mmCIF file of C-alpha atoms in Angstrom:
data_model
loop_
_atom_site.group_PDB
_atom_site.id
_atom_site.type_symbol
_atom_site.label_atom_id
_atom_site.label_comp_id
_atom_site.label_asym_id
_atom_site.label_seq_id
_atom_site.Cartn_x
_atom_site.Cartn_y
_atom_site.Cartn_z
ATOM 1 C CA UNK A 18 -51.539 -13.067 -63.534
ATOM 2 C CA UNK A 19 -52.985 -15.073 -60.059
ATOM 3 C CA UNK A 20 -51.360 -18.154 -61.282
ATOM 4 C CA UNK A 21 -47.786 -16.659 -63.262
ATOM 5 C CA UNK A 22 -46.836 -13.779 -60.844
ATOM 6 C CA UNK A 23 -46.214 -16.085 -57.951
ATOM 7 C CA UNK A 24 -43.937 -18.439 -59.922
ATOM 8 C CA UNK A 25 -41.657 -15.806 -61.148
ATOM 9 C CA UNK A 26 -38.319 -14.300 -59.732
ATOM 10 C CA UNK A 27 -38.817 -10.621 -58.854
ATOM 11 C CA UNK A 28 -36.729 -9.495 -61.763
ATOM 12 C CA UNK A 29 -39.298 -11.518 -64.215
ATOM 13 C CA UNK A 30 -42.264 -9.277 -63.043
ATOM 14 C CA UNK A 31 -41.646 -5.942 -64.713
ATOM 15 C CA UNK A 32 -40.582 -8.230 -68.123
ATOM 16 C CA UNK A 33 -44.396 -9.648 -67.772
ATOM 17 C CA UNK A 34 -45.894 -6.804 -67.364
ATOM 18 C CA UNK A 35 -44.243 -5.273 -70.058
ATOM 19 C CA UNK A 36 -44.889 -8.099 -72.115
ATOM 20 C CA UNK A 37 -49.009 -7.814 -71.220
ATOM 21 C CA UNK A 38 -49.093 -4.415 -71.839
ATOM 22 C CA UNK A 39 -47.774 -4.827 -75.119
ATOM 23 C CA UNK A 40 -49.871 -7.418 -76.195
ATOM 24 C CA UNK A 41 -52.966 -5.987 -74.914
ATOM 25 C CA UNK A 42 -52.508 -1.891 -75.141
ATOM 26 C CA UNK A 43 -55.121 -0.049 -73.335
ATOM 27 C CA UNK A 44 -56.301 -2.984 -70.529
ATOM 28 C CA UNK A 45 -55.999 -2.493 -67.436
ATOM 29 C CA UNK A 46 -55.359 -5.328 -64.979
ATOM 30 C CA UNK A 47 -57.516 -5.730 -61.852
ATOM 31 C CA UNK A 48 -56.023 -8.756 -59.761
ATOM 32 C CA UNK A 49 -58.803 -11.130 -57.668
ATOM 33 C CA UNK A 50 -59.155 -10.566 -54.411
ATOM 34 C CA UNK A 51 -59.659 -14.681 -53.730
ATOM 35 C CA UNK A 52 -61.844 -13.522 -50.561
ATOM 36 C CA UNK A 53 -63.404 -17.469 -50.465
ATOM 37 C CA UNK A 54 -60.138 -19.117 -51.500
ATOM 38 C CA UNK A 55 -58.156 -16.679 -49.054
ATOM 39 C CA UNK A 56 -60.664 -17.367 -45.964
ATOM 40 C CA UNK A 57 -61.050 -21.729 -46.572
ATOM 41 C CA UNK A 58 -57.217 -21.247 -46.545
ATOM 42 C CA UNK A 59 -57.480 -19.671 -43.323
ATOM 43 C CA UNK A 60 -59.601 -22.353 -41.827
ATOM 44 C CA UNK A 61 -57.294 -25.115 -42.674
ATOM 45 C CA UNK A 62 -54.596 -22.988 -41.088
ATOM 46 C CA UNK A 63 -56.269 -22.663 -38.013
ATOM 47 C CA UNK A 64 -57.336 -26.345 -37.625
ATOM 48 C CA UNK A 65 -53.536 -27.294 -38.650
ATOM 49 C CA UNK A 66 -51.836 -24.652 -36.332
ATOM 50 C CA UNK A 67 -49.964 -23.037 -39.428
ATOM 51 C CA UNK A 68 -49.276 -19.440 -39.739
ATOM 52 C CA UNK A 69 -51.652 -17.766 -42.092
ATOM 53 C CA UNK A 70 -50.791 -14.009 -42.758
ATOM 54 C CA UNK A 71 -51.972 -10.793 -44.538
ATOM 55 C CA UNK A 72 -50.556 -7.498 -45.219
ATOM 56 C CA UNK A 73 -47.781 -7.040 -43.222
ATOM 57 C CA UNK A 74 -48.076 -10.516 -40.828
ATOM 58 C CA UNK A 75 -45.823 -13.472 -40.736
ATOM 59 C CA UNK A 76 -47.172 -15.762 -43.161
ATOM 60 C CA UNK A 77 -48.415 -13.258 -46.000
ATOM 61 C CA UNK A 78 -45.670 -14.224 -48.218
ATOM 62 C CA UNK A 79 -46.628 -18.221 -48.362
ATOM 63 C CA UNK A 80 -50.581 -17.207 -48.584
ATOM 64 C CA UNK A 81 -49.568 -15.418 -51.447
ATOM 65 C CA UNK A 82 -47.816 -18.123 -53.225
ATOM 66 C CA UNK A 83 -50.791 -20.398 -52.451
ATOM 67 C CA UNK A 84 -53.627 -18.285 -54.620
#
């Protein structure tokens, strides 16, 4: 799911989740936070001047995309 959600078009999601759920019946997903991935990203940010972003900032969309 980390690596497949972000390549897909929002209409795709709901068809892969669908698909999961009827390949494996009964598991239930629990994504990965990426805490170390998520703060090393951070730090190269910071020593590039880019916008790094969570939750609601400006950036959260392209950190996203990245993990």
């Amino acid at each position: 799911m980390e690596t497949m959600v972000p390549k897909l078009v929002a209409e795709d999601i709901p068809l892969l989740h669908s698909l999961l759920s009827d390949v494996f019946p009964g598991v239930q997903y629990t994504p990965a936070l990426m805490v170390e991935l998520r703060a090393h990203v951070k730090a190269v940010c910071q020593e590039m001047y880019l916008v790094y972003g969570e939750g609601d900032e400006m950036g959260t969309l392209w950190v996203d995309k990245v993990r």
